[in-house]
Coordinates of C-alpha atoms in Angstrom, one line a residue:
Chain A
X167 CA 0.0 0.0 0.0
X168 CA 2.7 2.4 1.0
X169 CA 4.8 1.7 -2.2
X170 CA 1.7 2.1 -4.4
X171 CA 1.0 5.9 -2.5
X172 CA 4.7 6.5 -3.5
X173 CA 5.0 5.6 -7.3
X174 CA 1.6 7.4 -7.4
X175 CA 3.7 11.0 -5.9
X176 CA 6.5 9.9 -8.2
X177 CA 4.1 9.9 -11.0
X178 CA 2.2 13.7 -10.4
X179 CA 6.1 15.3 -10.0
X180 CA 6.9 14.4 -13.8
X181 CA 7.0 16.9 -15.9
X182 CA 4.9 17.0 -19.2
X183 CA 7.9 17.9 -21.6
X184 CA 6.9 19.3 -25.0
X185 CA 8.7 20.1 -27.9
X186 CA 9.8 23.2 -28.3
X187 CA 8.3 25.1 -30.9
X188 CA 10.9 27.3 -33.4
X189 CA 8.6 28.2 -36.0
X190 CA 8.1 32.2 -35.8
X191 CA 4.9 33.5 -35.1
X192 CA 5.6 36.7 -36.7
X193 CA 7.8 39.7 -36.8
X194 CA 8.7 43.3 -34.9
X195 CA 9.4 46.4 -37.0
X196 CA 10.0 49.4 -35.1
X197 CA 12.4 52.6 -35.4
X198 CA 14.5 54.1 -32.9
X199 CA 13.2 57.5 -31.0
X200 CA 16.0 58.9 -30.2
X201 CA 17.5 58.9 -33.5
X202 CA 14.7 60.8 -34.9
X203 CA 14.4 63.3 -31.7
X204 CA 18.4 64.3 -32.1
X205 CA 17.3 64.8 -36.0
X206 CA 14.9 67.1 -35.1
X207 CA 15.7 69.0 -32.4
X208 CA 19.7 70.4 -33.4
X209 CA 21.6 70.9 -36.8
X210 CA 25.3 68.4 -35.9
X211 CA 22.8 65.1 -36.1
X212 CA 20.6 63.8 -39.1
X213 CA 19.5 60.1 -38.8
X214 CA 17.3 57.2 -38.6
X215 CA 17.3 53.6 -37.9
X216 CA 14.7 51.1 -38.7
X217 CA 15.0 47.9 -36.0
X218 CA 13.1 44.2 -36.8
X219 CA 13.1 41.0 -34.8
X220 CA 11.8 37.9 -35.8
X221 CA 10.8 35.3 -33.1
X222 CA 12.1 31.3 -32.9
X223 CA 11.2 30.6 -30.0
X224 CA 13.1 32.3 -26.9
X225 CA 15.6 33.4 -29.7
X226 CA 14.7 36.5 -31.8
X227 CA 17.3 37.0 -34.6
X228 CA 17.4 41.1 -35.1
X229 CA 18.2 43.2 -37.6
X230 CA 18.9 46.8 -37.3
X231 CA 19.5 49.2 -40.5
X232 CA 20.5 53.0 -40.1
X233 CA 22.2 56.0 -41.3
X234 CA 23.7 58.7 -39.9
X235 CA 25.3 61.8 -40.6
X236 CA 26.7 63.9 -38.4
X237 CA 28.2 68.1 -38.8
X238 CA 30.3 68.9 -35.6
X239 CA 32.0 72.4 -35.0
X240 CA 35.9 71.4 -33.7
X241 CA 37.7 73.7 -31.2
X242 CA 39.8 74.6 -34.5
X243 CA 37.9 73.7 -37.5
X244 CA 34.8 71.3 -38.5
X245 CA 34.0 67.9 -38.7
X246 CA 31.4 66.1 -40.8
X247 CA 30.3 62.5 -42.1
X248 CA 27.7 60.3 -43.8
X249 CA 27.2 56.7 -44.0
X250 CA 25.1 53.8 -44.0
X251 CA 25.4 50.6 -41.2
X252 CA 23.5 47.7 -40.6
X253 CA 23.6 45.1 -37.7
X254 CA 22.4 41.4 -37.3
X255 CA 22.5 39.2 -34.3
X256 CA 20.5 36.9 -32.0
X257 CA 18.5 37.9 -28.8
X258 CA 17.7 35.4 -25.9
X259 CA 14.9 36.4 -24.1
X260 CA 15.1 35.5 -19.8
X261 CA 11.2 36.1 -19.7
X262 CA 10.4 32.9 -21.3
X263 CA 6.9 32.6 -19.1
X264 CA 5.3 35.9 -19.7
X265 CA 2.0 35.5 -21.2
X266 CA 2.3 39.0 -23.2
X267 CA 5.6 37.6 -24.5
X268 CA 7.3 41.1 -22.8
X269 CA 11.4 40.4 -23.2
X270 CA 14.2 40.8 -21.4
X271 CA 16.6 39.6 -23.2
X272 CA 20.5 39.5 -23.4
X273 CA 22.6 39.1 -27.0
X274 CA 25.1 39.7 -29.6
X275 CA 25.6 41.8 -32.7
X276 CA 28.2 42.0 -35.7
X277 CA 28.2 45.8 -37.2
X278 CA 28.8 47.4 -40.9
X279 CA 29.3 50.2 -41.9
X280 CA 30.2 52.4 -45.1
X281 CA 30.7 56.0 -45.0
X282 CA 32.6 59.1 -46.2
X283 CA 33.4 62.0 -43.7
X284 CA 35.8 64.7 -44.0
X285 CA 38.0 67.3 -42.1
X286 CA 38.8 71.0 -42.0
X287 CA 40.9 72.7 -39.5
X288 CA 43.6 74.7 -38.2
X289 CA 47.2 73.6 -37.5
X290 CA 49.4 75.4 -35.4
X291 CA 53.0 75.2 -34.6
X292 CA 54.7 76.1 -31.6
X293 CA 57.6 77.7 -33.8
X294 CA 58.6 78.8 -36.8
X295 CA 55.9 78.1 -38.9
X296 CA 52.6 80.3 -39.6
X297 CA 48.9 78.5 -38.5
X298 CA 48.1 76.7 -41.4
X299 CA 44.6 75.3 -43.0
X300 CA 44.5 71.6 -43.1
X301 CA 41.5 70.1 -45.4
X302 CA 41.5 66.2 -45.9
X303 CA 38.5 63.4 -46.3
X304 CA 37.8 59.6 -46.7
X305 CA 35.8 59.2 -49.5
X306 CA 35.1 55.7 -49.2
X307 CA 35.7 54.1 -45.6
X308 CA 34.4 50.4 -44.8
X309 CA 34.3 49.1 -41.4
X310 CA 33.2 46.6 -38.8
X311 CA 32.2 45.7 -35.4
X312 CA 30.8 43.5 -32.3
X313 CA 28.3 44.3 -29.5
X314 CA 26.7 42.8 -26.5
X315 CA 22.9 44.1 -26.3
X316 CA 20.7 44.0 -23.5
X317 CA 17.1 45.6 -22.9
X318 CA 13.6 45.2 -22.9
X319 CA 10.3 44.9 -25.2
X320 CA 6.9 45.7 -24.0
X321 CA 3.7 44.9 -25.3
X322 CA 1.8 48.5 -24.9
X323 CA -1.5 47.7 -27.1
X324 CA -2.6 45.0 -29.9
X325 CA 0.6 45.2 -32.2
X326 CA 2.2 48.5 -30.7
X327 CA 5.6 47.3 -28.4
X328 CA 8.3 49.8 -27.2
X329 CA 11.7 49.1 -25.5
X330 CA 15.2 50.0 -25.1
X331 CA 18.7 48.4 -26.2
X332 CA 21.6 49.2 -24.4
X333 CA 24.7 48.3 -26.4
X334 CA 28.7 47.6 -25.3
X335 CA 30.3 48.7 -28.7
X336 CA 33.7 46.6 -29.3
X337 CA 36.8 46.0 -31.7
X338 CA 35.8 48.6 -34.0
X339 CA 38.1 48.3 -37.3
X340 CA 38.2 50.5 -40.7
X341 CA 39.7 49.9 -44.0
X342 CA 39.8 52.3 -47.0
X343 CA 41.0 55.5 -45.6
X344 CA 43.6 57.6 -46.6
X345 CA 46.9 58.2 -45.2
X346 CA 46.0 61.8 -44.4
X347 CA 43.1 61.5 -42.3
X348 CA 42.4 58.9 -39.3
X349 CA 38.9 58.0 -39.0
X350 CA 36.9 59.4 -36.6
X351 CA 33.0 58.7 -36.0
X352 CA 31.8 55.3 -37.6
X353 CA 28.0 55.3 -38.2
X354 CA 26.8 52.9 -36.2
X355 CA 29.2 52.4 -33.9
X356 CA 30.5 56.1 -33.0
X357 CA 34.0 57.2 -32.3
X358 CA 36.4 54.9 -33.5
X359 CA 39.1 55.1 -31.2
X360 CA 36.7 54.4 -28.2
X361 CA 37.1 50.8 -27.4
X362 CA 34.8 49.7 -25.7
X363 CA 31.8 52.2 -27.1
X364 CA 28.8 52.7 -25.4
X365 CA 25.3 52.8 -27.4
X366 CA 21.2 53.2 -26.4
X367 CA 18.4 53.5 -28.4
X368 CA 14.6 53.7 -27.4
X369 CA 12.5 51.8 -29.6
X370 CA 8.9 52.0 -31.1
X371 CA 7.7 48.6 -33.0
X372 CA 4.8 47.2 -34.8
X373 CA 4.4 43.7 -34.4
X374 CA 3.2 41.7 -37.2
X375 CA 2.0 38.4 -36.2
X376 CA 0.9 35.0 -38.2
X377 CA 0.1 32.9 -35.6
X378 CA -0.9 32.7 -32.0
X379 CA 2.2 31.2 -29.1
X380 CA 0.3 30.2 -26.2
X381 CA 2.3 30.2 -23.0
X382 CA 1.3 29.4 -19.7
X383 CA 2.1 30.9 -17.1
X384 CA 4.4 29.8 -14.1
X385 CA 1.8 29.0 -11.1
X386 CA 3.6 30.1 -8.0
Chain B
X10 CA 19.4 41.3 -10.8
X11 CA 17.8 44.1 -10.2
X12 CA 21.1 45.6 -9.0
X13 CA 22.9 44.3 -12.0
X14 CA 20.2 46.4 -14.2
X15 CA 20.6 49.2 -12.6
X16 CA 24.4 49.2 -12.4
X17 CA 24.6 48.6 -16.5
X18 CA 21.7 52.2 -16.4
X19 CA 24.1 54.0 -14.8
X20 CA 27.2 53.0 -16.2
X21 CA 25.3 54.0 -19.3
X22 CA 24.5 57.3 -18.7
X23 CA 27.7 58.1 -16.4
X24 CA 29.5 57.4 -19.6
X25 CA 27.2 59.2 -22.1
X26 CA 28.0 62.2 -19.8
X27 CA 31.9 61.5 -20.1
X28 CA 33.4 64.5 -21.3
X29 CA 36.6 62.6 -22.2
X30 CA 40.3 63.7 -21.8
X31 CA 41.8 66.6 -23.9
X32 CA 45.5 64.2 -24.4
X33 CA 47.0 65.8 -27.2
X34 CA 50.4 63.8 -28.1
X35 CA 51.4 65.5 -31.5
X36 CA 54.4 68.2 -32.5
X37 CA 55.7 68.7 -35.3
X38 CA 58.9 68.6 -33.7
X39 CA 61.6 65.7 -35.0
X40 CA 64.7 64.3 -32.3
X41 CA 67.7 64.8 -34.3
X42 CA 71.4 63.9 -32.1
X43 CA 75.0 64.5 -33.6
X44 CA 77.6 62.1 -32.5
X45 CA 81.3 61.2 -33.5
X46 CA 82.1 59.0 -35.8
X47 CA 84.9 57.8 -33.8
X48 CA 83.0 56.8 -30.3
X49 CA 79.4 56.2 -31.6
X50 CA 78.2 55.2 -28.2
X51 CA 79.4 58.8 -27.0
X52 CA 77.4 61.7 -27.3
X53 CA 79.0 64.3 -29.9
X54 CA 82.5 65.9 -28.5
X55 CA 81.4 69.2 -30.6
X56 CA 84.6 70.7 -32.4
X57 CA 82.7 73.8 -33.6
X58 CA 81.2 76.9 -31.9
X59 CA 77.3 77.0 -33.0
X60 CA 74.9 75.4 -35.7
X61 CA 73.7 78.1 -38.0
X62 CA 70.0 75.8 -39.7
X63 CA 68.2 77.3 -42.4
X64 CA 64.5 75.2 -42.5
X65 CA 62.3 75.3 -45.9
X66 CA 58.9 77.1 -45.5
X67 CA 60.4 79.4 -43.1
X68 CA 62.2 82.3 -43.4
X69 CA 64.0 82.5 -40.0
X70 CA 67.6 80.8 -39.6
X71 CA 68.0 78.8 -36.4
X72 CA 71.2 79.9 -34.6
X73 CA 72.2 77.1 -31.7
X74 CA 74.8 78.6 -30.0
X75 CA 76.9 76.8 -28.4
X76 CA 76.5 73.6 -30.3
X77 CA 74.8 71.0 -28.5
X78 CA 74.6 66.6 -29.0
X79 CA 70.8 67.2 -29.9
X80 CA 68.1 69.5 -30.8
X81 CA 64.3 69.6 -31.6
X82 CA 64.1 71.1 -34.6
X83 CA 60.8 71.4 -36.3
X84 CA 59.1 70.5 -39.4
X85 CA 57.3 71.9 -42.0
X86 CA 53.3 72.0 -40.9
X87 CA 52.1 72.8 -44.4
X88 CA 54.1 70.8 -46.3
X89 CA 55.0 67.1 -47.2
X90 CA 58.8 67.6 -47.3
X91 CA 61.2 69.9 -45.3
X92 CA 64.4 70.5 -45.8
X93 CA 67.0 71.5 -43.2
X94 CA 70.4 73.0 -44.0
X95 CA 73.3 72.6 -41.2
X96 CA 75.8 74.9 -41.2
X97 CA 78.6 74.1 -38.9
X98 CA 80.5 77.3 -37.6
X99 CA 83.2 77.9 -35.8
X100 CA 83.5 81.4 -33.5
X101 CA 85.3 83.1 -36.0
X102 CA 82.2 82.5 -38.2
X103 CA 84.1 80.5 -40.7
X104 CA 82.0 77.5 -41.9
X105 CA 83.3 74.2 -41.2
X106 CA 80.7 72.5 -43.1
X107 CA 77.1 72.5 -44.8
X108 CA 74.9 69.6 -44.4
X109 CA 71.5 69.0 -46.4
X110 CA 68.6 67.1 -44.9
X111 CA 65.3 67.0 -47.1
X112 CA 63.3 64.6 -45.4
X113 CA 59.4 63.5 -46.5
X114 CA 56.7 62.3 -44.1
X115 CA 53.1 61.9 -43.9
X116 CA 50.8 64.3 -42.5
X117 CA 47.6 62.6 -40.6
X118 CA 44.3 64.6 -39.5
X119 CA 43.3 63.4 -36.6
X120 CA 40.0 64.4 -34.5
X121 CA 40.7 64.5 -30.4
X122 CA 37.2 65.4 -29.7
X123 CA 35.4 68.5 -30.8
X124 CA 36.3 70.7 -27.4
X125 CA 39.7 69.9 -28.2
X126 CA 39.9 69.7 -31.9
X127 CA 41.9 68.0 -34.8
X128 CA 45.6 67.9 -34.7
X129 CA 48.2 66.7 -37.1
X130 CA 50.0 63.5 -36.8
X131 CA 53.2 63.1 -38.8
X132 CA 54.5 59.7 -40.0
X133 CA 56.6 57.8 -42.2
X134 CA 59.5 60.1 -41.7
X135 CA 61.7 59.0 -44.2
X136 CA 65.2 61.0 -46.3
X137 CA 64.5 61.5 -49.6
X138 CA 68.0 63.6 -50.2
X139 CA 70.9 64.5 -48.5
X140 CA 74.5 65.0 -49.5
X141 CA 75.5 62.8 -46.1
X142 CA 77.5 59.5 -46.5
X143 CA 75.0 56.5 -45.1
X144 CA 77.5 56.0 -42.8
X145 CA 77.4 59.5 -41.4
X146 CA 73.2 59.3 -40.6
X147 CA 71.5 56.7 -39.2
X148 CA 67.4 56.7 -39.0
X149 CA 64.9 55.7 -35.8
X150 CA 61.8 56.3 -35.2
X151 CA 59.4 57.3 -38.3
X152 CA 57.3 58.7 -35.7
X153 CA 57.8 62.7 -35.0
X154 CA 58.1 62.6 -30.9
X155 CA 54.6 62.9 -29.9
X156 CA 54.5 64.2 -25.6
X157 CA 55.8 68.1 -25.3
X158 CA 55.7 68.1 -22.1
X159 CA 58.9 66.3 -21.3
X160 CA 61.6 68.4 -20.1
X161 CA 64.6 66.6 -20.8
X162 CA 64.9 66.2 -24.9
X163 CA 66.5 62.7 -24.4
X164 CA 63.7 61.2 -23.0
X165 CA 62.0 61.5 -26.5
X166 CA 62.4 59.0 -29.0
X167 CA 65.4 59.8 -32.0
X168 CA 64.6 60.3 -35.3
X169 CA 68.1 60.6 -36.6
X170 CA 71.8 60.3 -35.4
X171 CA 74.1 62.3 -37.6
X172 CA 78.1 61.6 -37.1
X173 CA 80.9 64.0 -38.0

């Protein structure tokens, strides 16, 4: 009697596994506020950047496109670029039991970006020589980079989500500028001889879904 | 995990406020030491009275009285090339020698951060004439000496050794 009231316990503990489900249920397209609030509000900034996720599961493989251009006054002369970037990763969301499907997540990107930029300023010597005017460019500068991303997604209303992503910008790398002028702000990943970088943007996103993920809740 | 959020928020915003440091390590200034050709290892005995150095894109002659084992001297800011013309003189003025040094480099914009501009790096310091035997120069650093804050001139890196 007492062994059958055991292997009946036993038998109520097991777990009912099921097999994961990677099919995606549909995707996120969103744009990044702040982005279009620095492009409106001052003159040194013009940008966008248009962020989509797609769901497999906990995993969300993201894609972020942008441009940026950017007009800076120097201490002794002017800076400016323009360029395009893109960035694609995967997400892993920690909130795995949230019936909205709300994210937390952790993950990884790999940056690219192309873009021209181009320098005016002043050069001054300590002796001798008078201050001379010093223009150079980089027509045509390629270049690369990883992040670790971390942040949030909330489900607001029907289809309307917002968030942030908080990035830690690393081993930035160029190739294709000229001798005569270093690079200085990548688009996409910012100043290039900040290693790490740091990045945030705060999201807006339409989700477009196909199918219906049920998940049930964690009784406590 | 909480704590860990909020620790990454701050660190965020701490950073995004970072005003950064103003380290500016360029000159246009080159490390140039004269030696012996007798004792290389020893700094120059110097058998003449002064240097009299006429640089390109400059008008003004350098007069570096008494002679000394090295100098700073400093290259042209607007130009590719400079050339530098030793004259060696004893104190009755009467010139020992003349010495030509046309040396090319590469001048690199580079942007500190907008509060404290763009300054010119030069590199690839290389001789493209000079009427010098190769056994009377011999080359260092590519790199023009980039901290001038240093007191002491030897603690910057040579450019070029010239023997007599």
């Amino acid at each position: 009697m007492l062994s059958f009231v055991i292997g009946a316990q036993g038998q109520q503990k097991k777990k009912v596994k099921t097999k994961t489900d990677y099919r995606p249920s549909g995707f996120r397209l969103g744009t990044d506020l702040i982005d279009l609030g620095k492009t409106f509000s001052g003159n040194t900034f013009k940008g966008w950047e248009v962020n989509g996720d797609v769901d497999f599961s906990r995993y969300y493989l993201a894609v972020d496109v942008g441009s940026w251009g950017k007009n800076l006054a120097l201490n002794n002369g002017n800076y400016s670029n323009n360029g395009n970037y893109y960035r694609i990763g995967i997400d892993v969301n920690f909130l795995t039991n949230d019936p909205d499907r709300n994210m937390f997540f952790l993950g990884f990107r790999v940056g690219h970006s192309q873009f021209s930029e181009s320098l005016s300023y002043s050069a001054t010597s300590p002796n001798l020589f008078a201050k001379s005017s010093i223009q150079t460019s980089n027509g045509n500068v390629s270049g690369g980079w990883g992040e670790v991303t971390t942040g949030l997604r909330v489900k607001i209303w029907k289809g309307l989500w917002m968030g942030y992503t908080g990035r830690l910008k690393l081993a930035p790398s160029t190739k294709g500028s000229n001798a005569t002028m270093a690079p200085y702000d990548m688009p996409g990943y910012g100043i290039v001889q900040k290693n790490p970088w740091w990045g945030f943007n705060y999201q807006v996103f339409w989700r477009f879904g196909w199918r219906e993920v049920v998940v049930i809740p964690v009784k406590k | 995990m909480k704590f860990v959020l909020l620790i990454f928020i701050c660190g965020l915003f701490v950073s995004c406020f970072d005003p950064g440091d103003c380290l500016i390590s360029a000159t246009n200034l080159m490390h140039i030491q004269f030696k012996t050709q007798r004792n290389q290892h020893l700094d120059t005995i110097v058998t003449f009275a002064y240097y009299s150095i006429e640089v390109s894109g400059t008008d003004s002659v350098l007069r570096v009285r008494p002679a000394v084992a090295e100098l700073l001297l400093p290259v042209d800011i607007s130009k590719d090339t400079t050339t530098f013309i030793f004259h060696r003189i004893n104190a009755d003025s009467s010139v020992i020698g003349t010495d030509t040094l046309r040396l090319g480099y590469v001048r690199q914009g580079k942007v500190i951060s907008p509060a404290c501009g763009a300054f010119t790096y030069y590199q690839n310091l290389k001789i493209l004439k000079t009427n010098l035997g190769s056994e009377q120069i011999k080359a260092f650093s590519s790199s023009l000496i980039k901290d001038p804050t240093k007191s002491d001139i030897s603690a910057y890196a040579v450019n070029y050794q010239i023997f007599y």
